[in-house]
mmCIF file of C-alpha atoms in Angstrom:
data_model
loop_
_atom_site.group_PDB
_atom_site.id
_atom_site.type_symbol
_atom_site.label_atom_id
_atom_site.label_comp_id
_atom_site.label_asym_id
_atom_site.label_seq_id
_atom_site.Cartn_x
_atom_site.Cartn_y
_atom_site.Cartn_z
ATOM 1 C CA MET A 23 -23.986 -5.381 38.969
ATOM 2 C CA PRO A 24 -23.097 -9.120 38.951
ATOM 3 C CA ILE A 25 -20.038 -10.169 36.974
ATOM 4 C CA LEU A 26 -19.733 -13.777 35.900
ATOM 5 C CA ARG A 27 -16.169 -14.979 35.683
ATOM 6 C CA GLY A 28 -15.893 -16.784 32.393
ATOM 7 C CA GLY A 29 -12.755 -18.735 33.192
ATOM 8 C CA LYS A 30 -9.251 -18.787 31.778
ATOM 9 C CA GLN A 31 -10.208 -17.959 28.178
ATOM 10 C CA PRO A 32 -11.937 -14.958 26.532
ATOM 11 C CA VAL A 33 -15.694 -15.238 26.034
ATOM 12 C CA ARG A 34 -16.774 -15.903 22.459
ATOM 13 C CA ALA A 35 -20.552 -16.635 22.742
ATOM 14 C CA ILE A 36 -23.361 -16.341 25.301
ATOM 15 C CA THR A 37 -27.019 -17.396 25.493
ATOM 16 C CA PHE A 38 -29.811 -17.937 28.026
ATOM 17 C CA ASN A 39 -32.010 -21.005 28.196
ATOM 18 C CA PRO A 40 -35.777 -20.508 28.770
ATOM 19 C CA LYS A 41 -35.248 -20.919 32.532
ATOM 20 C CA GLY A 42 -32.640 -18.160 32.705
ATOM 21 C CA LYS A 43 -29.472 -20.253 32.974
ATOM 22 C CA LEU A 44 -26.586 -18.531 31.217
ATOM 23 C CA LEU A 45 -24.318 -20.549 28.905
ATOM 24 C CA VAL A 46 -20.888 -19.138 28.008
ATOM 25 C CA GLY A 47 -18.629 -20.395 25.231
ATOM 26 C CA THR A 48 -14.962 -19.393 25.143
ATOM 27 C CA LYS A 49 -11.808 -19.419 23.108
ATOM 28 C CA GLU A 50 -10.361 -22.937 22.917
ATOM 29 C CA GLY A 51 -13.815 -24.436 23.162
ATOM 30 C CA THR A 52 -14.635 -24.499 26.868
ATOM 31 C CA LEU A 53 -18.328 -24.093 27.835
ATOM 32 C CA ARG A 54 -19.538 -22.943 31.233
ATOM 33 C CA LEU A 55 -23.149 -23.201 32.385
ATOM 34 C CA HIS A 56 -24.045 -20.739 35.161
ATOM 35 C CA ASN A 57 -26.963 -22.387 36.946
ATOM 36 C CA GLU A 58 -27.767 -19.370 39.101
ATOM 37 C CA TYR A 59 -26.247 -16.250 37.629
ATOM 38 C CA HIS A 60 -27.684 -13.982 40.334
ATOM 39 C CA THR A 61 -25.374 -15.502 42.967
ATOM 40 C CA ALA A 62 -22.300 -14.659 40.928
ATOM 41 C CA GLU A 63 -19.528 -12.414 42.129
ATOM 42 C CA ASN A 64 -20.702 -8.821 42.681
ATOM 43 C CA THR A 65 -18.547 -5.745 42.442
ATOM 44 C CA THR A 66 -19.979 -4.232 45.641
ATOM 45 C CA THR A 67 -21.144 -7.126 47.821
ATOM 46 C CA THR A 68 -19.965 -10.587 48.691
ATOM 47 C CA PRO A 69 -22.364 -13.348 47.603
ATOM 48 C CA SER A 70 -23.627 -15.818 50.182
ATOM 49 C CA ARG A 71 -22.644 -18.716 47.928
ATOM 50 C CA GLN A 72 -20.945 -19.296 44.625
ATOM 51 C CA PRO A 73 -22.956 -20.419 41.562
ATOM 52 C CA ARG A 74 -22.826 -24.121 40.880
ATOM 53 C CA ASP A 75 -21.263 -23.846 37.465
ATOM 54 C CA VAL A 76 -20.795 -26.738 35.079
ATOM 55 C CA GLU A 77 -17.735 -26.670 32.843
ATOM 56 C CA TYR A 78 -17.369 -28.643 29.608
ATOM 57 C CA GLN A 79 -13.888 -28.880 28.128
ATOM 58 C CA GLY A 80 -13.119 -27.968 24.537
ATOM 59 C CA ALA A 81 -11.294 -31.220 23.649
ATOM 60 C CA ASN A 82 -9.108 -29.381 21.099
ATOM 61 C CA LYS A 83 -12.049 -28.797 18.777
ATOM 62 C CA GLY A 84 -11.423 -25.079 18.296
ATOM 63 C CA ASP A 85 -12.917 -21.864 19.672
ATOM 64 C CA VAL A 86 -16.658 -21.755 20.352
ATOM 65 C CA THR A 87 -18.233 -19.468 17.726
ATOM 66 C CA GLN A 88 -21.910 -19.801 18.663
ATOM 67 C CA VAL A 89 -24.076 -21.555 21.291
ATOM 68 C CA LYS A 90 -27.812 -22.277 21.332
ATOM 69 C CA PHE A 91 -30.224 -24.278 23.478
ATOM 70 C CA ASN A 92 -32.608 -26.811 21.953
ATOM 71 C CA PRO A 93 -35.835 -24.792 21.528
ATOM 72 C CA CYS A 94 -37.806 -27.870 22.690
ATOM 73 C CA CYS A 95 -35.645 -28.722 25.690
ATOM 74 C CA SER A 96 -34.081 -26.416 28.303
ATOM 75 C CA HIS A 97 -31.347 -28.886 29.322
ATOM 76 C CA GLN A 98 -29.946 -29.678 25.864
ATOM 77 C CA PHE A 99 -27.631 -27.307 24.009
ATOM 78 C CA ALA A 100 -25.319 -27.228 21.003
ATOM 79 C CA CYS A 101 -22.240 -25.286 19.963
ATOM 80 C CA ILE A 102 -20.183 -24.883 16.810
ATOM 81 C CA THR A 103 -16.454 -24.249 16.659
ATOM 82 C CA SER A 104 -13.716 -22.643 14.576
ATOM 83 C CA LYS A 105 -12.449 -26.098 13.578
ATOM 84 C CA GLY A 106 -15.641 -27.318 11.950
ATOM 85 C CA CYS A 107 -17.058 -29.244 14.902
ATOM 86 C CA LEU A 108 -20.700 -29.449 16.022
ATOM 87 C CA ARG A 109 -21.174 -30.603 19.648
ATOM 88 C CA ILE A 110 -24.406 -31.343 21.527
ATOM 89 C CA PHE A 111 -24.614 -31.646 25.325
ATOM 90 C CA ASP A 112 -27.342 -32.719 27.742
ATOM 91 C CA THR A 113 -27.001 -31.262 31.256
ATOM 92 C CA LYS A 114 -29.096 -34.095 32.653
ATOM 93 C CA GLN A 115 -26.356 -36.513 31.661
ATOM 94 C CA THR A 116 -23.502 -34.578 33.273
ATOM 95 C CA THR A 117 -22.325 -33.650 36.754
ATOM 96 C CA TYR A 118 -21.028 -30.384 38.136
ATOM 97 C CA THR A 119 -17.534 -31.491 37.174
ATOM 98 C CA GLY A 120 -18.553 -31.456 33.524
ATOM 99 C CA GLY A 121 -19.188 -34.151 30.988
ATOM 100 C CA ALA A 122 -18.769 -35.395 27.437
ATOM 101 C CA PRO A 123 -21.027 -34.344 24.556
ATOM 102 C CA THR A 124 -23.853 -36.671 23.583
ATOM 103 C CA THR A 125 -23.069 -35.878 19.959
ATOM 104 C CA GLN A 126 -19.830 -34.686 18.396
ATOM 105 C CA LEU A 127 -19.310 -34.598 14.644
ATOM 106 C CA ASN A 128 -17.062 -32.800 12.208
ATOM 107 C CA VAL A 129 -19.151 -30.827 9.752
ATOM 108 C CA ASN A 130 -15.917 -30.127 7.840
ATOM 109 C CA ASP A 131 -12.523 -28.615 8.654
ATOM 110 C CA LEU A 132 -13.685 -25.003 8.142
ATOM 111 C CA TYR A 133 -14.594 -22.234 10.549
ATOM 112 C CA LEU A 134 -18.303 -22.561 11.424
ATOM 113 C CA LYS A 135 -19.794 -19.082 11.725
ATOM 114 C CA CYS A 136 -23.510 -19.607 12.490
ATOM 115 C CA PHE A 137 -26.176 -22.283 12.969
ATOM 116 C CA ASP A 138 -29.783 -22.701 14.036
ATOM 117 C CA TRP A 139 -31.755 -25.454 15.730
ATOM 118 C CA CYS A 140 -35.167 -25.847 14.108
ATOM 119 C CA PRO A 141 -37.978 -25.085 16.638
ATOM 120 C CA THR A 142 -39.463 -28.543 16.061
ATOM 121 C CA GLY A 143 -36.184 -30.066 17.268
ATOM 122 C CA HIS A 144 -35.857 -32.218 14.150
ATOM 123 C CA ARG A 145 -33.296 -30.293 12.045
ATOM 124 C CA MET A 146 -30.157 -28.197 12.269
ATOM 125 C CA ALA A 147 -28.648 -25.800 9.749
ATOM 126 C CA VAL A 148 -24.936 -24.967 9.906
ATOM 127 C CA VAL A 149 -22.970 -22.395 7.850
ATOM 128 C CA ASP A 150 -19.204 -22.418 7.410
ATOM 129 C CA SER A 151 -16.713 -19.752 6.325
ATOM 130 C CA LYS A 152 -17.127 -20.671 2.630
ATOM 131 C CA ASN A 153 -20.922 -20.223 2.875
ATOM 132 C CA ASN A 154 -21.790 -23.891 2.592
ATOM 133 C CA ILE A 155 -25.148 -24.591 4.249
ATOM 134 C CA THR A 156 -25.331 -28.056 5.818
ATOM 135 C CA ILE A 157 -28.727 -29.392 6.923
ATOM 136 C CA TYR A 158 -28.887 -32.248 9.426
ATOM 137 C CA GLN A 159 -31.942 -34.355 10.141
ATOM 138 C CA ILE A 160 -32.330 -35.371 13.785
ATOM 139 C CA ASP A 161 -33.898 -38.786 13.443
ATOM 140 C CA GLY A 162 -35.701 -39.136 16.742
ATOM 141 C CA THR A 163 -36.979 -37.250 19.751
ATOM 142 C CA HIS A 164 -38.442 -38.343 23.045
ATOM 143 C CA PRO A 165 -40.567 -36.529 25.633
ATOM 144 C CA THR A 166 -39.228 -35.720 29.118
ATOM 145 C CA ASN A 167 -41.046 -35.801 32.441
ATOM 146 C CA ILE A 168 -41.256 -31.989 32.486
ATOM 147 C CA GLY A 169 -43.200 -31.613 29.255
ATOM 148 C CA GLU A 170 -40.227 -31.001 26.980
ATOM 149 C CA VAL A 171 -38.878 -32.935 24.001
ATOM 150 C CA THR A 172 -35.241 -34.041 23.920
ATOM 151 C CA SER A 173 -33.680 -34.566 20.501
ATOM 152 C CA SER A 174 -31.935 -37.764 19.572
ATOM 153 C CA SER A 175 -28.155 -37.843 19.507
ATOM 154 C CA LYS A 176 -28.241 -39.220 15.966
ATOM 155 C CA LEU A 177 -27.800 -36.647 13.196
ATOM 156 C CA THR A 178 -28.107 -37.560 9.505
ATOM 157 C CA LEU A 179 -26.771 -35.396 6.706
ATOM 158 C CA LYS A 180 -29.761 -34.285 4.649
ATOM 159 C CA GLU A 181 -28.308 -31.639 2.337
ATOM 160 C CA ARG A 182 -25.144 -29.588 1.755
ATOM 161 C CA VAL A 183 -25.240 -26.647 -0.635
ATOM 162 C CA SER A 184 -22.776 -23.913 -1.552
ATOM 163 C CA PHE A 185 -24.617 -20.586 -1.279
ATOM 164 C CA PRO A 186 -23.569 -18.008 -3.902
ATOM 165 C CA VAL A 187 -23.431 -15.000 -1.542
ATOM 166 C CA GLU A 188 -21.825 -14.260 1.830
ATOM 167 C CA ILE A 189 -24.089 -15.442 4.649
ATOM 168 C CA THR A 190 -24.100 -13.413 7.854
ATOM 169 C CA ASP A 191 -26.846 -15.172 9.842
ATOM 170 C CA LEU A 192 -29.730 -17.622 9.459
ATOM 171 C CA MET A 193 -32.820 -18.659 11.393
ATOM 172 C CA TRP A 194 -35.925 -20.796 11.048
ATOM 173 C CA ASP A 195 -39.322 -19.333 11.717
ATOM 174 C CA ARG A 196 -40.983 -20.491 14.952
ATOM 175 C CA LYS A 197 -42.881 -23.296 13.200
ATOM 176 C CA GLY A 198 -39.823 -24.595 11.404
ATOM 177 C CA LYS A 199 -41.439 -24.158 7.977
ATOM 178 C CA THR A 200 -39.178 -21.423 6.515
ATOM 179 C CA LEU A 201 -35.425 -20.906 6.757
ATOM 180 C CA TYR A 202 -34.395 -17.217 6.556
ATOM 181 C CA ILE A 203 -30.838 -16.548 5.340
ATOM 182 C CA ALA A 204 -29.282 -13.107 5.927
ATOM 183 C CA SER A 205 -26.607 -11.952 3.517
ATOM 184 C CA GLU A 206 -23.890 -9.380 2.960
ATOM 185 C CA ASN A 207 -25.727 -7.964 -0.076
ATOM 186 C CA GLY A 208 -28.608 -6.553 1.972
ATOM 187 C CA ARG A 209 -31.067 -9.339 1.179
ATOM 188 C CA ILE A 210 -32.768 -12.017 3.237
ATOM 189 C CA TYR A 211 -33.403 -15.205 1.291
ATOM 190 C CA TYR A 212 -36.104 -17.575 2.476
ATOM 191 C CA VAL A 213 -36.449 -21.275 1.731
ATOM 192 C CA ARG A 214 -39.773 -23.049 2.324
ATOM 193 C CA GLU A 215 -39.995 -26.402 4.082
ATOM 194 C CA ASP A 216 -41.067 -28.268 0.929
ATOM 195 C CA GLU A 217 -38.138 -26.980 -1.162
ATOM 196 C CA LYS A 218 -34.526 -28.133 -1.212
ATOM 197 C CA ILE A 219 -31.932 -25.393 -0.787
ATOM 198 C CA ALA A 220 -30.157 -26.591 -3.947
ATOM 199 C CA THR A 221 -33.373 -26.114 -5.929
ATOM 200 C CA TYR A 222 -33.891 -22.702 -4.376
ATOM 201 C CA VAL A 223 -30.347 -21.568 -5.229
ATOM 202 C CA SER A 224 -30.751 -22.728 -8.818
ATOM 203 C CA LYS A 225 -34.034 -20.846 -9.144
ATOM 204 C CA VAL A 226 -33.017 -17.596 -7.438
ATOM 205 C CA PHE A 227 -29.561 -17.177 -8.919
ATOM 206 C CA ASN A 228 -30.490 -18.281 -12.433
ATOM 207 C CA PRO A 229 -30.408 -15.192 -14.693
ATOM 208 C CA MET A 230 -33.192 -16.747 -16.825
ATOM 209 C CA ILE A 231 -35.669 -16.787 -13.918
ATOM 210 C CA ASP A 232 -39.207 -15.912 -14.914
ATOM 211 C CA GLU A 233 -39.770 -12.212 -14.216
ATOM 212 C CA ASN A 234 -43.377 -12.944 -13.257
ATOM 213 C CA ILE A 235 -42.301 -15.022 -10.277
ATOM 214 C CA ARG A 236 -42.420 -13.163 -6.980
ATOM 215 C CA GLU A 237 -38.902 -12.336 -5.808
ATOM 216 C CA PRO A 238 -37.975 -15.093 -3.319
ATOM 217 C CA TYR A 239 -36.023 -12.741 -1.066
ATOM 218 C CA ILE A 240 -36.509 -9.611 1.010
ATOM 219 C CA LEU A 241 -34.496 -6.557 -0.044
ATOM 220 C CA VAL A 242 -33.633 -4.803 3.223
ATOM 221 C CA GLY A 243 -31.067 -2.286 1.952
ATOM 222 C CA ARG A 244 -27.749 -1.861 0.182
ATOM 223 C CA SER A 245 -25.483 -2.668 3.092
ATOM 224 C CA ALA A 246 -24.762 -5.984 4.781
ATOM 225 C CA ILE A 247 -27.274 -7.503 7.164
ATOM 226 C CA THR A 248 -25.552 -8.309 10.445
ATOM 227 C CA CYS A 249 -28.208 -10.141 12.472
ATOM 228 C CA LEU A 250 -31.874 -11.141 12.591
ATOM 229 C CA ASP A 251 -34.508 -12.528 14.944
ATOM 230 C CA ILE A 252 -38.143 -13.633 14.712
ATOM 231 C CA SER A 253 -40.903 -13.056 17.263
ATOM 232 C CA HIS A 254 -42.308 -16.145 18.961
ATOM 233 C CA ASP A 255 -45.708 -15.733 17.282
ATOM 234 C CA ASP A 256 -44.095 -15.526 13.816
ATOM 235 C CA LYS A 257 -45.488 -12.042 13.309
ATOM 236 C CA TYR A 258 -42.305 -9.973 13.028
ATOM 237 C CA LEU A 259 -38.883 -10.410 11.481
ATOM 238 C CA ILE A 260 -36.315 -8.054 13.056
ATOM 239 C CA VAL A 261 -33.206 -7.165 11.029
ATOM 240 C CA GLY A 262 -30.030 -5.292 11.988
ATOM 241 C CA SER A 263 -27.617 -3.953 9.387
ATOM 242 C CA GLU A 264 -24.298 -2.204 8.812
ATOM 243 C CA ASP A 265 -26.003 1.040 7.774
ATOM 244 C CA SER A 266 -27.110 1.796 11.361
ATOM 245 C CA ALA A 267 -30.673 0.631 10.970
ATOM 246 C CA VAL A 268 -33.066 -1.825 12.625
ATOM 247 C CA SER A 269 -35.899 -2.857 10.286
ATOM 248 C CA VAL A 270 -39.099 -4.637 11.305
ATOM 249 C CA PHE A 271 -40.966 -6.753 8.721
ATOM 250 C CA GLU A 272 -44.398 -8.358 9.007
ATOM 251 C CA ILE A 273 -43.760 -11.932 8.017
ATOM 252 C CA GLN A 274 -47.225 -12.574 6.554
ATOM 253 C CA ASP A 275 -46.863 -9.940 3.820
ATOM 254 C CA LEU A 276 -43.063 -9.490 3.950
ATOM 255 C CA ILE A 277 -43.383 -5.715 4.152
ATOM 256 C CA CYS A 278 -41.376 -3.326 6.285
ATOM 257 C CA VAL A 279 -43.609 -1.748 8.941
ATOM 258 C CA HIS A 280 -40.909 0.022 11.004
ATOM 259 C CA ASN A 281 -37.457 1.317 10.257
ATOM 260 C CA PHE A 282 -35.285 2.800 13.002
ATOM 261 C CA SER A 283 -32.524 4.449 10.998
ATOM 262 C CA ASP A 284 -31.177 7.125 13.354
ATOM 263 C CA ILE A 285 -29.141 4.746 15.512
ATOM 264 C CA GLY A 286 -25.801 6.077 14.253
ATOM 265 C CA SER A 287 -23.730 2.882 14.523
ATOM 266 C CA LEU A 288 -23.474 -0.589 13.060
ATOM 267 C CA VAL A 289 -26.017 -2.965 14.608
ATOM 268 C CA THR A 290 -24.355 -6.048 16.066
ATOM 269 C CA THR A 291 -27.200 -7.984 17.729
ATOM 270 C CA VAL A 292 -31.003 -7.936 17.709
ATOM 271 C CA SER A 293 -33.587 -9.947 19.603
ATOM 272 C CA VAL A 294 -37.366 -9.668 20.006
ATOM 273 C CA ARG A 295 -39.569 -10.934 22.833
ATOM 274 C CA LEU A 296 -43.333 -10.994 23.313
ATOM 275 C CA LEU A 297 -44.524 -10.137 26.832
ATOM 276 C CA GLN A 298 -48.188 -9.583 27.688
ATOM 277 C CA GLY A 299 -49.020 -8.322 24.207
ATOM 278 C CA LYS A 300 -45.929 -6.097 23.996
ATOM 279 C CA TYR A 301 -43.113 -6.690 21.559
ATOM 280 C CA LEU A 302 -39.757 -5.743 23.092
ATOM 281 C CA ILE A 303 -36.703 -5.332 20.853
ATOM 282 C CA LEU A 304 -33.183 -5.446 22.231
ATOM 283 C CA PHE A 305 -30.325 -4.353 19.986
ATOM 284 C CA SER A 306 -26.686 -3.377 20.415
ATOM 285 C CA THR A 307 -24.412 -1.248 18.255
ATOM 286 C CA ARG A 308 -20.736 -0.425 17.663
ATOM 287 C CA ASN A 309 -19.097 2.617 16.133
ATOM 288 C CA ASP A 310 -16.373 2.439 13.484
ATOM 289 C CA GLU A 311 -13.606 2.499 16.078
ATOM 290 C CA LYS A 312 -15.313 -0.393 17.912
ATOM 291 C CA LYS A 313 -14.978 1.464 21.198
ATOM 292 C CA VAL A 314 -18.314 2.982 22.158
ATOM 293 C CA THR A 315 -21.330 0.732 22.048
ATOM 294 C CA GLY A 316 -25.000 1.276 22.792
ATOM 295 C CA ILE A 317 -27.494 -1.213 24.177
ATOM 296 C CA PHE A 318 -31.146 -0.332 23.554
ATOM 297 C CA LEU A 319 -34.441 -1.844 24.633
ATOM 298 C CA MET A 320 -37.515 -0.602 22.756
ATOM 299 C CA ASN A 321 -41.262 -1.188 22.943
ATOM 300 C CA LEU A 322 -42.246 -1.927 19.360
ATOM 301 C CA ASN A 323 -45.949 -1.256 20.031
ATOM 302 C CA ASP A 324 -45.433 2.475 20.698
ATOM 303 C CA GLY A 325 -41.803 3.032 19.679
ATOM 304 C CA LYS A 326 -40.755 4.141 23.162
ATOM 305 C CA MET A 327 -37.215 3.551 24.352
ATOM 306 C CA LEU A 328 -37.323 1.595 27.641
ATOM 307 C CA PHE A 329 -33.620 1.310 28.318
ATOM 308 C CA LYS A 330 -30.411 2.755 26.867
ATOM 309 C CA THR A 331 -26.820 2.600 27.971
ATOM 310 C CA GLU A 332 -23.430 3.291 26.447
ATOM 311 C CA ARG A 333 -20.357 1.248 27.320
ATOM 312 C CA ASP A 334 -16.889 0.824 25.873
ATOM 313 C CA GLY A 335 -16.484 -1.973 23.367
ATOM 314 C CA ILE A 336 -19.472 -4.234 23.942
ATOM 315 C CA SER A 337 -19.161 -7.245 21.647
ATOM 316 C CA LYS A 338 -22.475 -9.013 22.345
ATOM 317 C CA ALA A 339 -25.664 -8.543 24.363
ATOM 318 C CA ILE A 340 -28.672 -10.763 25.143
ATOM 319 C CA LEU A 341 -31.969 -10.372 26.979
ATOM 320 C CA HIS A 342 -32.874 -12.552 29.959
ATOM 321 C CA PRO A 343 -36.166 -14.536 29.538
ATOM 322 C CA SER A 344 -37.718 -12.550 32.416
ATOM 323 C CA MET A 345 -37.032 -9.366 30.381
ATOM 324 C CA ASN A 346 -35.648 -7.751 33.550
ATOM 325 C CA TYR A 347 -31.959 -8.270 32.841
ATOM 326 C CA ILE A 348 -29.423 -8.097 30.049
ATOM 327 C CA ALA A 349 -26.122 -9.927 29.819
ATOM 328 C CA PHE A 350 -23.246 -8.493 27.802
ATOM 329 C CA CYS A 351 -19.484 -8.729 27.199
ATOM 330 C CA GLN A 352 -16.953 -5.912 26.998
ATOM 331 C CA ASP A 353 -13.613 -5.781 25.203
ATOM 332 C CA SER A 354 -12.047 -4.311 28.347
ATOM 333 C CA SER A 355 -12.908 -7.473 30.347
ATOM 334 C CA PRO A 356 -12.946 -10.265 27.734
ATOM 335 C CA TYR A 357 -13.063 -13.057 30.339
ATOM 336 C CA ASP A 358 -16.293 -11.877 31.976
ATOM 337 C CA VAL A 359 -20.016 -11.602 31.339
ATOM 338 C CA ILE A 360 -21.834 -8.670 32.954
ATOM 339 C CA VAL A 361 -25.500 -8.989 34.021
ATOM 340 C CA GLU A 362 -27.393 -5.743 34.542
ATOM 341 C CA GLY A 363 -31.013 -5.090 35.511
ATOM 342 C CA PHE A 364 -33.232 -2.278 34.270
#
């Protein structure tokens, strides 16, 4: 079981790029890109060579709270921090000794808790601790020699709106036409591409709204939604919640088609992948004491459990693009990321 040494600070965020490179964000803002995770230190064998990691310093911009790769470009990634900073890096413009961000801007001076990079590469949505949603327009993109599209380093503020409820996560659909906003009140709000968020908020939270208008949100349950993901073909919306349930919605009709409610613990992460016609769902859970955690991999097509493990205090888990590995962090070893095959 390979263990990636995260460095001198506890791990706060992890993600894979489409090529399987693992990016780790830590307390105090340092980022480490593991170019070949499978050559990392192993608990039973000595690797033939160390991974050529790239480290990016935090520059006193706060702890990393979330990291994501540009969905259009495997060598461009962004992170948000606890001090209100949004940073974008391009690995093609750095060396193995690290490098400076191509973009660094202060969204505000608040803790930034979640963000998403629109799949078209042209927009970003950022949410802070006071539930302000900030939308940035990325003014230009240019193609690369490997068939990808790199976003411009110029971000323009398009909209900033105070959302009336506690936001727990948000995500654009795979075409970038709808922004889904998960909340603490058990609802997912969705804003269409042709509508401003301010207009949407005024319409949805106005008590005089026309009762004949279709409710512009999805009622998942009574407890807080903790996480969500969308399949790459925009068919399914996967939702995890505090009431120990994973719900699957068909996006076209916004109806719940599956509800796995016998999990027994709060759901902390969900992700869905499409592989050869099969929809695979990965989710992780924590009990009330935050000690025992489960990681589950399920085939949505037939409901069969493909993988299940219990570990002490897992804080986050992600699925490798090959669907043959998972990476996760444990409270007992906060400086490390564990990669396990199944």
